[in-house]
Coordinates of C-alpha atoms in Angstrom, one line a residue:
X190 CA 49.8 83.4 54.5
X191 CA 53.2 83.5 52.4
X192 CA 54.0 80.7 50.2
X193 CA 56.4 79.0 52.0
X194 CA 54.4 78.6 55.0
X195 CA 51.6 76.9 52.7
X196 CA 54.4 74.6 51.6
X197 CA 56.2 73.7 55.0
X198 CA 52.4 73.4 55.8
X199 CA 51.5 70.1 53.7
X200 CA 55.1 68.3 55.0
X201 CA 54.6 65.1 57.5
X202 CA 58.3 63.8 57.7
X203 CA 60.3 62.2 60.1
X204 CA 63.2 62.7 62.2
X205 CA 66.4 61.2 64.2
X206 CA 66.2 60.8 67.9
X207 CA 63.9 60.7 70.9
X208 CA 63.7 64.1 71.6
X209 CA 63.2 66.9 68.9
X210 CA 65.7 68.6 67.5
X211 CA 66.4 72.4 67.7
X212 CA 66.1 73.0 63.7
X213 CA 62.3 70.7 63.8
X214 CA 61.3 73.2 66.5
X215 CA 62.1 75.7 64.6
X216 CA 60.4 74.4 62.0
X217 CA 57.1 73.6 63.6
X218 CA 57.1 77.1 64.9
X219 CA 57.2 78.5 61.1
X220 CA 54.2 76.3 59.9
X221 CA 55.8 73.0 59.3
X222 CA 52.2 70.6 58.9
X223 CA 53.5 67.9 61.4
X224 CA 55.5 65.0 61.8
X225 CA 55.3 61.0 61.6
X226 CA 56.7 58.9 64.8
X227 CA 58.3 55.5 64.2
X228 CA 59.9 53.4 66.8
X229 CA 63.6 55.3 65.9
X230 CA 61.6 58.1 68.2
X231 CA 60.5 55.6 70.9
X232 CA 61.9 55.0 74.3
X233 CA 58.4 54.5 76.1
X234 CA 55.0 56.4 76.7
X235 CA 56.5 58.8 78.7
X236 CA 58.9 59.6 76.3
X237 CA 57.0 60.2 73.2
X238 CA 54.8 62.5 76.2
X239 CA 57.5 64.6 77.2
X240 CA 58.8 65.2 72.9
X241 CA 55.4 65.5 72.0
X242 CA 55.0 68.2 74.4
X243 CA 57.9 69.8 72.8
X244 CA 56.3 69.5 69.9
X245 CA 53.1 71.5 70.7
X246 CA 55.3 74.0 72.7
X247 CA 56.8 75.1 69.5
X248 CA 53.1 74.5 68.2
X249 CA 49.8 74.0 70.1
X250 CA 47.9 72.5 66.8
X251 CA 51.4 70.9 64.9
X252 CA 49.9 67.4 63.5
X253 CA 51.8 64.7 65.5
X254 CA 51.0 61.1 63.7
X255 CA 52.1 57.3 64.2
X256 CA 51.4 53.9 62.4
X257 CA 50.1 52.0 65.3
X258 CA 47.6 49.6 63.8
X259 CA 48.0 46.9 66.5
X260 CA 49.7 43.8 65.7
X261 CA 52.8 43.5 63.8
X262 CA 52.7 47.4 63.2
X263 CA 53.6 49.0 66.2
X264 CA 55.6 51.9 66.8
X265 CA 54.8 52.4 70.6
X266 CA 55.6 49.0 71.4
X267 CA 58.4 48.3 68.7
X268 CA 61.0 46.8 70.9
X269 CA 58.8 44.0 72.7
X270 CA 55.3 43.5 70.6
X271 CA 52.0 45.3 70.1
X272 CA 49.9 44.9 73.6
X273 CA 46.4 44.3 71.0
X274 CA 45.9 42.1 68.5
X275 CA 46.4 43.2 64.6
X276 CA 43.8 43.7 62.1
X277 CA 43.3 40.0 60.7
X278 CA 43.0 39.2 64.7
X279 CA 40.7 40.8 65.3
X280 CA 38.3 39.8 61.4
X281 CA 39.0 36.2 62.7
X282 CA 37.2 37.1 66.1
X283 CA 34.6 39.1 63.9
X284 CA 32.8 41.0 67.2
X285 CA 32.8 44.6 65.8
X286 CA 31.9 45.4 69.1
X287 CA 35.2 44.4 70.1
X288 CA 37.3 45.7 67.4
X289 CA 35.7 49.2 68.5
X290 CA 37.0 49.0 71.9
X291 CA 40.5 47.9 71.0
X292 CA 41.0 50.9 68.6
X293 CA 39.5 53.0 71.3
X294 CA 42.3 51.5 73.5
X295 CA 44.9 52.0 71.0
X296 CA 43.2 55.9 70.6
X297 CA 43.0 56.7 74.5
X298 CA 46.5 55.5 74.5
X299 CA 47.6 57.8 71.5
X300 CA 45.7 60.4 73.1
X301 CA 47.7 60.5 76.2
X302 CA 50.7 60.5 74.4
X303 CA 49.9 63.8 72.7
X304 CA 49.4 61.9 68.7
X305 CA 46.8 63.3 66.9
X306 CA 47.0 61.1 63.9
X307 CA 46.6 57.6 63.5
X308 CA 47.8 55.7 60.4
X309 CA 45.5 53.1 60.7
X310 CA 43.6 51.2 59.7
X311 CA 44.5 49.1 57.0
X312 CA 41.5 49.1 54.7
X313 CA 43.7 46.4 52.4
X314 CA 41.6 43.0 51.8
X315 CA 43.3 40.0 51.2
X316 CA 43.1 38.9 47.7
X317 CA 46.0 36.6 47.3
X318 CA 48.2 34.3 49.7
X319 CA 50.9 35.9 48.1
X320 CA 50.8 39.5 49.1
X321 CA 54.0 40.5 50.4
X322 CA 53.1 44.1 52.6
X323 CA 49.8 43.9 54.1
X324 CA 48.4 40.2 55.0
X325 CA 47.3 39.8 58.7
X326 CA 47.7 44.0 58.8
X327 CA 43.8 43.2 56.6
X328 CA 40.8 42.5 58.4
X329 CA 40.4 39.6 55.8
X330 CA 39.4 38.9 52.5
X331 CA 35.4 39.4 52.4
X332 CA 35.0 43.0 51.6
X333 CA 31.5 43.9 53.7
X334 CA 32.8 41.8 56.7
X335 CA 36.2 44.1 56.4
X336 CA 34.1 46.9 55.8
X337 CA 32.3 46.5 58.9
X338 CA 35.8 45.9 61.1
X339 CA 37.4 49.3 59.3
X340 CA 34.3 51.3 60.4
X341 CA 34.2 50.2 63.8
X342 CA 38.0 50.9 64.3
X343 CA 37.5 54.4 62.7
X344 CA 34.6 54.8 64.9
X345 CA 37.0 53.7 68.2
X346 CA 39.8 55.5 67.4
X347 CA 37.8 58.8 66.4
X348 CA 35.7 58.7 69.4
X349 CA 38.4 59.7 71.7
X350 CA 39.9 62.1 69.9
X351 CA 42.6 60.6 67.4
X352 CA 42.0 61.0 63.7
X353 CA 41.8 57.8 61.7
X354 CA 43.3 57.0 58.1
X355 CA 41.9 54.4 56.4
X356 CA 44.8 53.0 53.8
X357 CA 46.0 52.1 51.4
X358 CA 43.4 53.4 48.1
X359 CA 42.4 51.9 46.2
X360 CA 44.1 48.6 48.3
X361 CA 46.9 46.3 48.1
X362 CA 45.0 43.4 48.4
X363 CA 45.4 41.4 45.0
X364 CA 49.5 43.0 44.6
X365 CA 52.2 40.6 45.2
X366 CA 54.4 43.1 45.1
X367 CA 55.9 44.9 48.5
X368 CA 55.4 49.1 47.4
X369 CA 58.0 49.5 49.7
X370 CA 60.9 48.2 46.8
X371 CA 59.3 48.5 43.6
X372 CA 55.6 49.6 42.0
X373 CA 53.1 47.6 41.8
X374 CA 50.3 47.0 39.0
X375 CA 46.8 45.8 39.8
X376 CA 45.5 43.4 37.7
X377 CA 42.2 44.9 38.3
X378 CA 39.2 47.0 36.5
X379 CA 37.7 50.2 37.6
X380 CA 34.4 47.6 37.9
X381 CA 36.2 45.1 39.5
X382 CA 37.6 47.9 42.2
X383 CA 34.6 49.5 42.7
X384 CA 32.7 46.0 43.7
X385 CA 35.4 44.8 45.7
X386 CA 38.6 46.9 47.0
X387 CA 36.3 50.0 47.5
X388 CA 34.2 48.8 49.8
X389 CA 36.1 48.8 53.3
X390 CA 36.7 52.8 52.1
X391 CA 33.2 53.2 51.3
X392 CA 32.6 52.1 55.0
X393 CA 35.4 54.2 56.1
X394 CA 34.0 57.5 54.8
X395 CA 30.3 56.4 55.8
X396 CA 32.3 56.1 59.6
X397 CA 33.5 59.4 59.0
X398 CA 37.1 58.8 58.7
X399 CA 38.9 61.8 58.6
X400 CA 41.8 61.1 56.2
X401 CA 42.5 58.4 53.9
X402 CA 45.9 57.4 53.0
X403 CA 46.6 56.2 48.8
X404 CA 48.7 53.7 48.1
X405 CA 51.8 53.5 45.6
X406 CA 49.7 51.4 43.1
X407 CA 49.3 51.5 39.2
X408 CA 45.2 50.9 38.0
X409 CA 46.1 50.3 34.3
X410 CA 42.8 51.9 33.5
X411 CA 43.5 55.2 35.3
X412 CA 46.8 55.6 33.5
X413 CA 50.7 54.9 34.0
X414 CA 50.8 57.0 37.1
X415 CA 50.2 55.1 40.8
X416 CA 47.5 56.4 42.8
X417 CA 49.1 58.9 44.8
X418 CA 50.5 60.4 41.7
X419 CA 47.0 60.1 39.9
X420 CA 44.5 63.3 39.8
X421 CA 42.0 59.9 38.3
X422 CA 42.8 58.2 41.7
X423 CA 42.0 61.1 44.0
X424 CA 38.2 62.0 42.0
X425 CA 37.6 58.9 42.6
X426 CA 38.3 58.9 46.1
X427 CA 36.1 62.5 46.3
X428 CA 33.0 62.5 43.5
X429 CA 32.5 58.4 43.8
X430 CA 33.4 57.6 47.6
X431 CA 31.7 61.0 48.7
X432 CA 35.1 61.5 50.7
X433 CA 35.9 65.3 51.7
X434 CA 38.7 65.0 54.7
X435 CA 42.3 65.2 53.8
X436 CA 44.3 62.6 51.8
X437 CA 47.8 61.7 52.6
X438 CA 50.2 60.1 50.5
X439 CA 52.0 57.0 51.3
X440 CA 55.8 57.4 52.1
X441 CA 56.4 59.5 49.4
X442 CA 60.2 57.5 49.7
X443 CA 59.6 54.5 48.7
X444 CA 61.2 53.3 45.5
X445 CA 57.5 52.4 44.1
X446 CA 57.2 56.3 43.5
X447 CA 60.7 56.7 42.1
X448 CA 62.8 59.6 40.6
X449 CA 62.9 62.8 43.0
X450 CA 61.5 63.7 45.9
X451 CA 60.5 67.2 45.4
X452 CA 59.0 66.2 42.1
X453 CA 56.8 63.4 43.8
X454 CA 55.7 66.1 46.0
X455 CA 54.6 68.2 43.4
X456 CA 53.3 65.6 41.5
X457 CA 51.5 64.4 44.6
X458 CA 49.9 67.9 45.2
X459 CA 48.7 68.7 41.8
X460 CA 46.9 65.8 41.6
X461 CA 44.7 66.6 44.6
X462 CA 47.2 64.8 47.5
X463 CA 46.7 67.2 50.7
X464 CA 49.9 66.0 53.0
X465 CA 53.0 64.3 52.4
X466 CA 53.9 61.6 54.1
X467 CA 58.2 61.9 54.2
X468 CA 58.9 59.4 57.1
X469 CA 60.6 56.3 56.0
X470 CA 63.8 58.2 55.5
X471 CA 64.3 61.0 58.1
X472 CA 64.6 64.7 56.8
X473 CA 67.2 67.7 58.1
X474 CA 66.7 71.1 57.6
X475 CA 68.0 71.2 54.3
X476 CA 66.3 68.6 53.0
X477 CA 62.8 70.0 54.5
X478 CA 64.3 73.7 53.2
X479 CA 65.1 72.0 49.2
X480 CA 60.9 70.6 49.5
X481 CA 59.7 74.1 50.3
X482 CA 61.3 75.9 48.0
X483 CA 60.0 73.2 45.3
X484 CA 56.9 73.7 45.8
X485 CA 57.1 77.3 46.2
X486 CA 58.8 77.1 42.9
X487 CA 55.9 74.9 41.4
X488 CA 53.0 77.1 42.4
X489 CA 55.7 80.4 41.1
X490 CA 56.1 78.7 37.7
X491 CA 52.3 77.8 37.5
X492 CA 52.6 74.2 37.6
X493 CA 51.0 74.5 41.0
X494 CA 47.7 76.8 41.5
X495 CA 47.8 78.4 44.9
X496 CA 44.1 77.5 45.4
X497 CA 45.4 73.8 45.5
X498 CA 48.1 74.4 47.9
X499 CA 45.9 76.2 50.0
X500 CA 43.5 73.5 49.9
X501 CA 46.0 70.7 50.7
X502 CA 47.4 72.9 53.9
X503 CA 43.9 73.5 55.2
X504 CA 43.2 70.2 55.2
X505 CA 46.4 69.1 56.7
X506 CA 46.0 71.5 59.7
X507 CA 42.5 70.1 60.5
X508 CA 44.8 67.1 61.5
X509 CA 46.6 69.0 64.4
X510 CA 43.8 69.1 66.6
X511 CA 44.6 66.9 69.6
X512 CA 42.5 65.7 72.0
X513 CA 40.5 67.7 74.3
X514 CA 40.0 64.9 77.1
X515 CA 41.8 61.6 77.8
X516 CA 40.2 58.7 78.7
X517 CA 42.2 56.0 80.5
X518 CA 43.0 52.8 77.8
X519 CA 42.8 49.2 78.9
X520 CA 46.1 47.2 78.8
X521 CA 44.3 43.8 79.7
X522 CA 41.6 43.8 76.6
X523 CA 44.5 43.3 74.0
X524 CA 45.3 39.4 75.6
X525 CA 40.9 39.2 75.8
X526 CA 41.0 39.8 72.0
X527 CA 44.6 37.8 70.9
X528 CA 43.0 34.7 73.1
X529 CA 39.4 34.9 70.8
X530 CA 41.3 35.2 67.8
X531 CA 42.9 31.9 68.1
X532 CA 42.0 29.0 65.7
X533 CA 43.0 25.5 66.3
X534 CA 43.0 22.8 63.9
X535 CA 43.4 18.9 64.2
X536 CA 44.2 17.2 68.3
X537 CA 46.6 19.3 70.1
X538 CA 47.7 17.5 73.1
X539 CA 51.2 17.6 73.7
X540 CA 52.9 14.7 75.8
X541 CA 55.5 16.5 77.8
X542 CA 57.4 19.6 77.4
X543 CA 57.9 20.5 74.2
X544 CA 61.0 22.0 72.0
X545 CA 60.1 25.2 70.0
X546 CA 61.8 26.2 66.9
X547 CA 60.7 29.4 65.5
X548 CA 61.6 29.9 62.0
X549 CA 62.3 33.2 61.2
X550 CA 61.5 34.8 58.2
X551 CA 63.0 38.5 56.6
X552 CA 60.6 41.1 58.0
X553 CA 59.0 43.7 55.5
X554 CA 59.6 47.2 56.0
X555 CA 56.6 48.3 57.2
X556 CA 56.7 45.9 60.1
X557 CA 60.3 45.7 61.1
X558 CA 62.1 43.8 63.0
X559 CA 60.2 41.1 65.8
X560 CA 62.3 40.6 68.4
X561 CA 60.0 38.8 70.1
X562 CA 58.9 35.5 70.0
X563 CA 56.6 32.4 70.9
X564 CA 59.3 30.0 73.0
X565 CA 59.7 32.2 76.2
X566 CA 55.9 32.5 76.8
X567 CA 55.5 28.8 76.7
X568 CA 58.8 27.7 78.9
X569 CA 57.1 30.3 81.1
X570 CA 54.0 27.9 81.1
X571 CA 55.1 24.8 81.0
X572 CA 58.9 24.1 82.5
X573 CA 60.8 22.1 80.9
X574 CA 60.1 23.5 77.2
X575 CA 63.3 23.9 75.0
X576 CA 63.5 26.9 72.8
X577 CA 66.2 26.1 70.0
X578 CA 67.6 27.3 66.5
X579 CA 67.8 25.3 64.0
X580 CA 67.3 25.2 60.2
X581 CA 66.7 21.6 59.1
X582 CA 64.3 18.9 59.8
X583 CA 67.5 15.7 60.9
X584 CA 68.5 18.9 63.5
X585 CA 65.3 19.2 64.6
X586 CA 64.4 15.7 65.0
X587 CA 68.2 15.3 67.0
X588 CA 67.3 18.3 69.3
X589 CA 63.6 17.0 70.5
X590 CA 65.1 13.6 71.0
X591 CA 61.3 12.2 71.0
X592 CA 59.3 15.1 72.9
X593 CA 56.8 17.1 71.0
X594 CA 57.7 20.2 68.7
X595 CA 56.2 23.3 68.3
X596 CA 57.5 25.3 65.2
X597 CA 56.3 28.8 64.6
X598 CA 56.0 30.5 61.5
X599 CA 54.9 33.4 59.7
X600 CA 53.3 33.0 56.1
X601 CA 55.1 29.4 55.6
X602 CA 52.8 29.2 52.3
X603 CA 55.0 32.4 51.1
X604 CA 58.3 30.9 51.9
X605 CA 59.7 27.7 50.5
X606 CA 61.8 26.7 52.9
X607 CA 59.9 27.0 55.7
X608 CA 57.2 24.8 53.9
X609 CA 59.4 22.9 52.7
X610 CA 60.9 22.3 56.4
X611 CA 57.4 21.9 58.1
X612 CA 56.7 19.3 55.7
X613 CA 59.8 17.1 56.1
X614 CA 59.3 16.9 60.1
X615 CA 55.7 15.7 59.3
X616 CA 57.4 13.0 56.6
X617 CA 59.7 12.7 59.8
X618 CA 57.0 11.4 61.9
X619 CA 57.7 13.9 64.8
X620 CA 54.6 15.1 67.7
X621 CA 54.2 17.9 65.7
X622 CA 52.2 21.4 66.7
X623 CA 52.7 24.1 63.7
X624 CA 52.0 27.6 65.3
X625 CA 51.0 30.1 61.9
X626 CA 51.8 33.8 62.8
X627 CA 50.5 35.0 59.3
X628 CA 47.6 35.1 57.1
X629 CA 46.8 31.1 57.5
X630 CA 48.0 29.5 53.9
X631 CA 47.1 25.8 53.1
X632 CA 47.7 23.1 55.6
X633 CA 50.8 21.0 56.0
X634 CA 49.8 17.8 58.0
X635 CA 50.9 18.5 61.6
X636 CA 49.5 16.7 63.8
X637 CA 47.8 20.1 65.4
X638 CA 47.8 23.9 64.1
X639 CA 47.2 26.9 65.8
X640 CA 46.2 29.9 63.8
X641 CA 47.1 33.5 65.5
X642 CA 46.5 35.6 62.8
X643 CA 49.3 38.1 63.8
X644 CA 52.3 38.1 65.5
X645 CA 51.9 41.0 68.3
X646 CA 52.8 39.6 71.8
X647 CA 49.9 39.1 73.1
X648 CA 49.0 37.0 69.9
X649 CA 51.8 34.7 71.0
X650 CA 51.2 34.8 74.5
X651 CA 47.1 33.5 73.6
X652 CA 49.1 30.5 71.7
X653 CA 50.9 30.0 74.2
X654 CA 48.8 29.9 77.1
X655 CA 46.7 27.6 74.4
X656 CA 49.6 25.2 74.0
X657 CA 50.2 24.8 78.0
X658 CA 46.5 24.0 78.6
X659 CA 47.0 20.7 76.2
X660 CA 50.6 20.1 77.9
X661 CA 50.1 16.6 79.8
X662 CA 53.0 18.2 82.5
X663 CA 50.8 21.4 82.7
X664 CA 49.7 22.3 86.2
X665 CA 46.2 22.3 86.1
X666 CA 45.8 25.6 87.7
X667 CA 47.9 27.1 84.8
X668 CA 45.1 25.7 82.6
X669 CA 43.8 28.4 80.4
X670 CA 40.0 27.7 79.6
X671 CA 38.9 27.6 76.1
X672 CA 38.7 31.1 74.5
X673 CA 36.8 31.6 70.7

């Protein structure tokens, strides 16, 4: 195989538009490893069908991959919310048995589409309330319980025929800093790793995950270099986890990796990276055409053994594979999940109709914008309900005019003035129901909170339906029964 083949055979990047271009055709046809989807190449299932079929036209065994996790990263469903329940969802319901199924779902769906690769799951713990990227994308914060949840969804997602990637080694969980703008350091040992952070991977590779994704993070004790950068990083990954499928780098893009993207690439496959992850910023032909000829350059020059490439493409390609049968998926068992999820503290029981607020916060880039929201599910449920905009507590208090409020948001712990502004409408003395759409944070006196634990749509809906059933003007054959 010539050299530039091997190196168009490590590339994952992605593209404009929702059909594929002539050049990326082209490309696939020479060698090109794959491609990564993201809701820019998204109209519906049928769509990503039809250009993933074009995809394997140019290329039976191209690798065709996706971020759909469930929950607030969705790529399938990133115009109107995830149809299951994300990763902290589904810990906070804690059936393994269920978490299985729905990443079965989310795999028999994939499958039908024509994806080979999932990027999920997140095997990221939650180590701090101030962790800006992952949060309810982690299955929680006790590492065997998350291990447990990661290897079930590997199992799922595997069993029909969609290659997992358990992400982000060695784990964002005790960052505070978003990968995505700058690099993080983790103020953590080897030990310290090893006992904690390692051990939803350990669970991954014992499930059999086929690739494992490393994350843009500095371990001060394996040097200056993050992870996906670090030969350190990636022998740990293979002589201590026992891991032997294909490791992918994290958006090689992102500003945590810096300084140029041919020399990440190198960087990436010298120290033992097998595919490049290029998505976050779409690539032309000329950009793809400048990354091949680096790394043909590299392995020319010596920098880059051949064996290594060769290594890193076989790998890749073992990713191409789609599925050899397609099970039907189950729309309904995403609402099941959301609706078992849900966690209610203090009384809720509304008097009347309430007025919603939801505060919205700035997304982060992996999860994008959320068009959707909490308010139209409930005026659904119970008429009467108000959905308004507003940004302080006296507005607030003027719009309700005495009925019950229902304010939404997402992390409030990690945003000041949305704490801030919970707070005053309890000083305020309002009916007050705090809906939390993040990682739960400490409480802030409503009268009634209902915990989520992700902000997919049918994590909304759930609250929803949960907030009608203690309505006093709900009918009571819109009552939705108690769900844990």
């Amino acid at each position: 195989m010539s050299l530039h083949r091997l190196a168009s055979g490590v590339l994952l990047p992605g593209f404009h538009g929702t059909a594929a271009p002539d050049w990326l055709l082209k490309r696939v046809a020479d060698g090109l490893g794959g491609v990564v989807l993201f809701g820019r190449n998204v109209v519906d299932d049928a769509q990503v069908t039809t250009l993933n079929a074009q995809l394997r036209g140019a290329r039976a065994d191209v690798v065709i991959g996706i971020d759909e996790e469930g929950g607030d990263v969705t790529r399938l469903d990133a115009g109107r919310g995830s149809e299951v329940p994300g990763n902290h969802a589904l810990g906070a319901a804690d059936d393994v048995g269920l978490t299985r199924a729905v990443a079965a779902s989310i795999g028999a769906r994939l499958a039908a589409c024509g994806v080979s690769l999932n990027l999920a799951p997140s095997a990221d713990l939650v180590l701090t309330l101030e962790d800006p990227v992952i949060g309810v994308r982690s299955f929680g914060s006790d590492p065997e319980a998350a291990g447990a949840h990661v290897a079930a969804f590997v199992a799922g997602l595997q069993s029909v025929g969609v290659a997992a990637c358990a992400k982000h080694f060695p784990g964002h969980g005790a960052s505070t800093v978003d990968s995505h703008a700058a690099l993080p350091v983790l103020p953590r040992t080897h030990e310290e790793l090893a006992a904690v952070e390692f051990v939803p991977f350990r669970a991954a590779v014992r499930a059999g995950v086929r690739s494992i994704m490393t994350g843009h993070l500095v371990v001060p004790e394996w040097g200056s270099a993050p992870a996906t950068l670090n030969p350190l990083a990636v022998r740990v990954l293979r002589e201590e986890l026992g891991f032997t499928g294909a490791v992918i780098t994290d958006g090689l893009d992102m500003k945590a990796v810096g300084g140029d993207l041919a020399e990440g690439s190198v960087r990436s496959l010298a120290a033992g990276v097998d595919a490049l992850c290029l998505g976050g910023e779409p690539l032309d032909d000329d950009g793809l055409r400048w990354l091949v000829d680096s790394i043909v350059a590299a392995v020319e020059s010596g920098a880059l053994p051949v064996e290594r490439l060769e290594e890193a493409a076989r790998r890749t390609a073992a990713l191409g594979a789609p599925a050899t049968s397609v099970e039907a998926h189950d729309p309904s068992l995403g609402l099941v999940a959301a609706r078992r999820a849900l966690e209610v503290r203090g009384t809720l029981a509304l008097s009347g109709p309430p007025v919603v607020v939801d505060l919205a916060v700035e997304p982060s880039i992996a999860v994008g914008d959320v068009p959707w929201g909490l308010g139209p599910y409930l005026a659904e449920l119970v008429p009467g309900t108000s959905v308004v905009a507003a940004t302080s507590a006296d507005e607030i208090a003027s719009l309700a005019a005495g009925r019950p409020v229902v304010v939404v948001t997402r992390e409030a712990h990690r945003h000041a003035w949305a704490r801030e502004l919970v707070s005053s409408l309890v000083t305020i003395g309002l009916d007050l129901v705090h809906v939390e759409t993040g990682v739960p944070g400490p409480d802030l006196g409503a009268v009634a909170r209902v915990d989520t634990h992700g902000g997919s749509r049918v994590s909304l809906r759930a609250a929803a339906e949960r907030v009608a059933a203690a309505t006093r003007t709900t009918p009571p054959s819109e009552r939705q029964g108690e769900h844990r």
